[in-house]
Amino acid sequence: MNKKLNILSAEEHIDDGDPKVLQLANDADPLAIEVCLADIERIDLNFPKFTDGRAYSQAFLLRRRLGFTGDIRATGDVLIDQLVQMERTGFSSAVLKEGVDASDAQRQFDRFAAFYQGDAVQTAPHFAAGS
């Protein structure tokens, strides 16, 4: 499998109140939590509905500007057609909405296997990768 994004079913996602896991509302500023990032292992970013993409920006800020290296997990209304963009903006795991079949996800990664421009994970553009 080509993907690096860890895909979880709703049943596999555990929220047990672990203090090293932070749930960040999609309207919160990631810069406000910069001081506590060293103590956090996972940040859950919520997609309250499919059409609300603010969590993409949050993930990008956490990865690129703040250098967060832990797990950034997408939760909420997560559908298969969002997974490739989630990976490109810095998410490392995603919890699929109940009823969505994870086995179909690989098709999205196969369909969009490479990109010309850089992203949050692979910052160099494709044309510079071999330099």
Short mmCIF file of N, CA and C in Angstrom, two decimals, residues 2 5 42 53 66 78 111:
data_model
loop_
_atom_site.label_atom_id
_atom_site.label_comp_id
_atom_site.label_asym_id
_atom_site.label_seq_id
_atom_site.Cartn_x
_atom_site.Cartn_y
_atom_site.Cartn_z
N ASN A 2 0.49 2.23 -0.79
CA ASN A 2 1.28 3.44 -0.95
C ASN A 2 1.04 4.47 0.14
N LEU A 5 -1.06 7.37 5.55
CA LEU A 5 -2.14 7.74 6.47
C LEU A 5 -2.71 6.49 7.11
N ARG A 42 -0.86 13.15 20.54
CA ARG A 42 -1.86 13.09 19.47
C ARG A 42 -2.80 14.29 19.59
N GLY A 53 -13.78 22.57 6.06
CA GLY A 53 -12.39 22.16 5.90
C GLY A 53 -11.38 22.90 6.76
N LEU A 66 4.53 24.85 13.30
CA LEU A 66 4.83 24.51 14.69
C LEU A 66 5.71 23.28 14.83
N VAL A 78 -15.64 12.16 8.35
CA VAL A 78 -14.50 11.84 7.50
C VAL A 78 -14.91 10.80 6.46
N ARG A 111 -5.28 6.29 -7.15
CA ARG A 111 -5.75 7.24 -8.17
C ARG A 111 -4.92 8.51 -8.17
#
